[in-house]
PDB file of C-alpha atoms in Angstrom:
ATOM      1  CA  MET E   1     126.386 106.061  65.321  1.00 82.00           C
ATOM      2  CA  LYS E   2     127.500 106.198  68.973  1.00 88.00           C
ATOM      3  CA  TYR E   3     125.456 103.096  69.819  1.00 93.00           C
ATOM      4  CA  SER E   4     127.090 101.166  66.987  1.00 95.00           C
ATOM      5  CA  PHE E   5     130.484 102.285  68.269  1.00 94.00           C
ATOM      6  CA  GLN E   6     129.629 101.263  71.841  1.00 96.00           C
ATOM      7  CA  PHE E   7     128.388  97.885  70.640  1.00 97.00           C
ATOM      8  CA  CYS E   8     131.500  97.224  68.558  1.00 97.00           C
ATOM      9  CA  ILE E   9     133.871  98.229  71.369  1.00 97.00           C
ATOM     10  CA  GLY E  10     131.999  96.016  73.851  1.00 97.00           C
ATOM     11  CA  ALA E  11     131.832  93.084  71.445  1.00 98.00           C
ATOM     12  CA  ALA E  12     135.518  93.273  70.551  1.00 98.00           C
ATOM     13  CA  GLY E  13     136.637  94.068  74.102  1.00 97.00           C
ATOM     14  CA  TYR E  14     134.762  91.228  75.753  1.00 97.00           C
ATOM     15  CA  SER E  15     135.806  88.760  73.051  1.00 98.00           C
ATOM     16  CA  PHE E  16     139.440  89.793  73.504  1.00 98.00           C
ATOM     17  CA  ILE E  17     139.260  89.313  77.282  1.00 97.00           C
ATOM     18  CA  GLU E  18     137.565  85.929  76.966  1.00 97.00           C
ATOM     19  CA  ILE E  19     140.114  84.711  74.415  1.00 98.00           C
ATOM     20  CA  LEU E  20     142.922  85.830  76.748  1.00 98.00           C
ATOM     21  CA  VAL E  21     141.378  84.002  79.716  1.00 95.00           C
ATOM     22  CA  ARG E  22     139.770  80.912  78.140  1.00 95.00           C
ATOM     23  CA  GLY E  23     141.558  80.672  74.830  1.00 97.00           C
ATOM     24  CA  TYR E  24     138.342  80.968  72.814  1.00 97.00           C
ATOM     25  CA  THR E  25     134.975  82.682  72.693  1.00 97.00           C
ATOM     26  CA  HIS E  26     131.572  82.116  71.115  1.00 98.00           C
ATOM     27  CA  TRP E  27     129.755  84.531  68.816  1.00 98.00           C
ATOM     28  CA  SER E  28     126.835  84.720  71.256  1.00 98.00           C
ATOM     29  CA  MET E  29     129.223  86.108  73.889  1.00 98.00           C
ATOM     30  CA  THR E  30     130.501  88.647  71.382  1.00 98.00           C
ATOM     31  CA  LEU E  31     126.933  89.907  70.934  1.00 98.00           C
ATOM     32  CA  LEU E  32     126.299  89.902  74.686  1.00 98.00           C
ATOM     33  CA  GLY E  33     129.523  91.840  75.316  1.00 98.00           C
ATOM     34  CA  GLY E  34     128.386  94.516  72.869  1.00 98.00           C
ATOM     35  CA  LEU E  35     124.932  94.795  74.392  1.00 98.00           C
ATOM     36  CA  CYS E  36     126.301  94.914  77.929  1.00 98.00           C
ATOM     37  CA  LEU E  37     128.660  97.793  77.135  1.00 98.00           C
ATOM     38  CA  MET E  38     125.752  99.723  75.649  1.00 98.00           C
ATOM     39  CA  VAL E  39     123.834  99.255  78.918  1.00 98.00           C
ATOM     40  CA  LEU E  40     126.881 100.251  80.984  1.00 98.00           C
ATOM     41  CA  CYS E  41     127.205 103.441  78.923  1.00 96.00           C
ATOM     42  CA  HIS E  42     123.537 104.169  79.600  1.00 96.00           C
ATOM     43  CA  ILE E  43     124.039 103.624  83.346  1.00 98.00           C
ATOM     44  CA  SER E  44     126.995 106.011  83.283  1.00 96.00           C
ATOM     45  CA  ARG E  45     124.950 108.703  81.508  1.00 94.00           C
ATOM     46  CA  ARG E  46     121.811 108.151  83.577  1.00 96.00           C
ATOM     47  CA  PHE E  47     123.506 108.202  86.979  1.00 96.00           C
ATOM     48  CA  PRO E  48     126.528 110.515  86.631  1.00 94.00           C
ATOM     49  CA  GLY E  49     126.443 111.514  90.302  1.00 94.00           C
ATOM     50  CA  TRP E  50     126.751 107.956  91.573  1.00 97.00           C
ATOM     51  CA  ARG E  51     130.065 106.748  92.883  1.00 98.00           C
ATOM     52  CA  ILE E  52     131.927 104.490  90.500  1.00 98.00           C
ATOM     53  CA  GLY E  53     131.566 101.589  92.953  1.00 98.00           C
ATOM     54  CA  ALA E  54     127.777 101.974  92.954  1.00 99.00           C
ATOM     55  CA  GLN E  55     127.688 102.142  89.163  1.00 99.00           C
ATOM     56  CA  ALA E  56     129.903  99.040  89.006  1.00 99.00           C
ATOM     57  CA  LEU E  57     127.599  97.185  91.400  1.00 99.00           C
ATOM     58  CA  LEU E  58     124.577  97.993  89.232  1.00 99.00           C
ATOM     59  CA  GLY E  59     126.563  97.107  86.113  1.00 99.00           C
ATOM     60  CA  ALA E  60     127.572  93.739  87.572  1.00 99.00           C
ATOM     61  CA  ALA E  61     123.933  93.005  88.446  1.00 99.00           C
ATOM     62  CA  VAL E  62     122.840  93.866  84.895  1.00 99.00           C
ATOM     63  CA  ILE E  63     125.591  91.725  83.354  1.00 99.00           C
ATOM     64  CA  THR E  64     124.733  88.814  85.661  1.00 99.00           C
ATOM     65  CA  ALA E  65     121.039  89.072  84.742  1.00 99.00           C
ATOM     66  CA  ALA E  66     121.913  89.206  81.036  1.00 99.00           C
ATOM     67  CA  GLU E  67     124.226  86.220  81.465  1.00 98.00           C
ATOM     68  CA  LEU E  68     121.404  84.254  83.099  1.00 99.00           C
ATOM     69  CA  CYS E  69     118.921  85.095  80.331  1.00 99.00           C
ATOM     70  CA  VAL E  70     121.329  84.329  77.501  1.00 98.00           C
ATOM     71  CA  GLY E  71     122.593  81.224  79.295  1.00 98.00           C
ATOM     72  CA  ILE E  72     119.106  79.792  79.617  1.00 98.00           C
ATOM     73  CA  VAL E  73     118.600  80.267  75.876  1.00 98.00           C
ATOM     74  CA  VAL E  74     121.974  79.206  74.464  1.00 98.00           C
ATOM     75  CA  ASN E  75     122.884  76.524  76.994  1.00 98.00           C
ATOM     76  CA  HIS E  76     119.596  75.044  78.198  1.00 97.00           C
ATOM     77  CA  ILE E  77     117.150  75.595  75.335  1.00 98.00           C
ATOM     78  CA  LEU E  78     119.517  75.431  72.343  1.00 98.00           C
ATOM     79  CA  GLY E  79     122.021  73.089  74.020  1.00 98.00           C
ATOM     80  CA  TRP E  80     125.108  74.908  72.687  1.00 98.00           C
ATOM     81  CA  ASN E  81     127.043  74.482  75.977  1.00 97.00           C
ATOM     82  CA  VAL E  82     128.784  77.843  75.661  1.00 97.00           C
ATOM     83  CA  TRP E  83     129.625  77.891  79.396  1.00 96.00           C
ATOM     84  CA  ASP E  84     128.925  75.864  82.497  1.00 96.00           C
ATOM     85  CA  TYR E  85     129.225  77.119  86.077  1.00 98.00           C
ATOM     86  CA  TYR E  86     127.915  73.945  87.736  1.00 98.00           C
ATOM     87  CA  ALA E  87     131.299  73.380  89.404  1.00 98.00           C
ATOM     88  CA  TYR E  88     131.151  76.774  91.139  1.00 98.00           C
ATOM     89  CA  PRO E  89     129.481  77.201  94.536  1.00 98.00           C
ATOM     90  CA  LEU E  90     126.037  78.800  94.730  1.00 98.00           C
ATOM     91  CA  ASN E  91     125.500  78.628  90.967  1.00 98.00           C
ATOM     92  CA  LEU E  92     122.023  79.051  89.544  1.00 98.00           C
ATOM     93  CA  TRP E  93     121.296  76.395  86.909  1.00 98.00           C
ATOM     94  CA  GLY E  94     124.972  76.444  85.995  1.00 98.00           C
ATOM     95  CA  GLN E  95     124.531  79.820  84.289  1.00 98.00           C
ATOM     96  CA  ILE E  96     125.522  82.376  86.927  1.00 99.00           C
ATOM     97  CA  CYS E  97     127.423  82.300  90.206  1.00 98.00           C
ATOM     98  CA  PRO E  98     128.679  84.810  92.785  1.00 99.00           C
ATOM     99  CA  LEU E  99     132.322  84.456  91.693  1.00 98.00           C
ATOM    100  CA  PHE E 100     131.595  85.607  88.158  1.00 98.00           C
ATOM    101  CA  SER E 101     129.304  88.369  89.421  1.00 99.00           C
ATOM    102  CA  PHE E 102     132.316  89.559  91.408  1.00 99.00           C
ATOM    103  CA  TYR E 103     134.453  89.381  88.247  1.00 98.00           C
ATOM    104  CA  TRP E 104     131.859  91.491  86.411  1.00 98.00           C
ATOM    105  CA  PHE E 105     132.008  94.021  89.256  1.00 99.00           C
ATOM    106  CA  LEU E 106     135.798  94.198  88.968  1.00 99.00           C
ATOM    107  CA  LEU E 107     135.540  94.565  85.191  1.00 98.00           C
ATOM    108  CA  CYS E 108     132.970  97.358  85.572  1.00 99.00           C
ATOM    109  CA  LEU E 109     135.230  99.492  87.784  1.00 99.00           C
ATOM    110  CA  PRO E 110     137.712 100.511  85.060  1.00 98.00           C
ATOM    111  CA  ILE E 111     134.899 100.708  82.514  1.00 98.00           C
ATOM    112  CA  PHE E 112     132.939 103.241  84.584  1.00 98.00           C
ATOM    113  CA  PHE E 113     136.115 105.117  85.479  1.00 97.00           C
ATOM    114  CA  SER E 114     136.950 105.366  81.758  1.00 96.00           C
ATOM    115  CA  LEU E 115     133.403 106.388  80.852  1.00 95.00           C
ATOM    116  CA  ARG E 116     133.434 109.120  83.485  1.00 94.00           C
ATOM    117  CA  TYR E 117     136.742 110.449  82.171  1.00 92.00           C
ATOM    118  CA  LEU E 118     135.555 110.302  78.557  1.00 89.00           C
ATOM    119  CA  GLN E 119     132.292 112.068  79.382  1.00 84.00           C
ATOM    120  CA  LYS E 120     134.153 114.879  81.155  1.00 83.00           C
ATOM    121  CA  PHE E 121     136.708 115.121  78.349  1.00 82.00           C
ATOM    122  CA  LEU E 122     134.072 115.148  75.611  1.00 76.00           C
ATOM    123  CA  LEU E 123     131.861 117.676  77.420  1.00 67.00           C
ATOM    124  CA  VAL E 124     134.586 120.268  78.045  1.00 60.00           C
ATOM    125  CA  GLY E 125     133.232 123.613  76.913  1.00 51.00           C
ATOM    126  CA  ARG E 126     129.663 122.355  76.623  1.00 52.00           C
ATOM    127  CA  ASP E 127     126.768 123.254  78.857  1.00 50.00           C
ATOM    128  CA  SER E 128     125.634 119.805  79.929  1.00 52.00           C
ATOM    129  CA  THR E 129     123.011 119.025  82.498  1.00 53.00           C
ATOM    130  CA  PRO E 130     123.209 115.529  84.004  1.00 55.00           C
ATOM    131  CA  THR E 131     119.975 113.569  84.008  1.00 55.00           C
ATOM    132  CA  GLN E 132     120.410 112.615  87.667  1.00 58.00           C
ATOM    133  CA  THR E 133     123.004 113.743  90.177  1.00 57.00           C
ATOM    134  CA  GLY E 134     121.800 111.992  93.307  1.00 58.00           C
ATOM    135  CA  THR E 135     123.600 109.165  95.004  1.00 59.00           C
ATOM    136  CA  PRO E 136     121.937 105.824  95.638  1.00 61.00           C
ATOM    137  CA  SER E 137     120.393 105.414  99.067  1.00 53.00           C
TER     138      SER E 137
END
């Protein structure tokens, strides 16, 4: 149930942001937004002792990798032309670029902050043991 909820929030949230910024979205991005939020929730649970900035950096790397994989399929193989970053410097096959990786990092900051708050709020009164409390080296 919680994974379905995470997926739906990510799918709706990302679609909303993309419609605000671009004026439209594509169903493949709705699915990717849902999957990415599920992974971000896992990162937050798996590495609760990490600083939010470190979690956001890992989250941005995961989102960028997912964007590359999905982009190769939907844009290059299927030819749907969902997005095109060829005009941006240092792009890789027009699917990812440093500017959008930076945007994903910025987007991850409030997400991880919110997840941390929600986890503390939901675990009040429970005996919870984090899976890892170390900080990244």
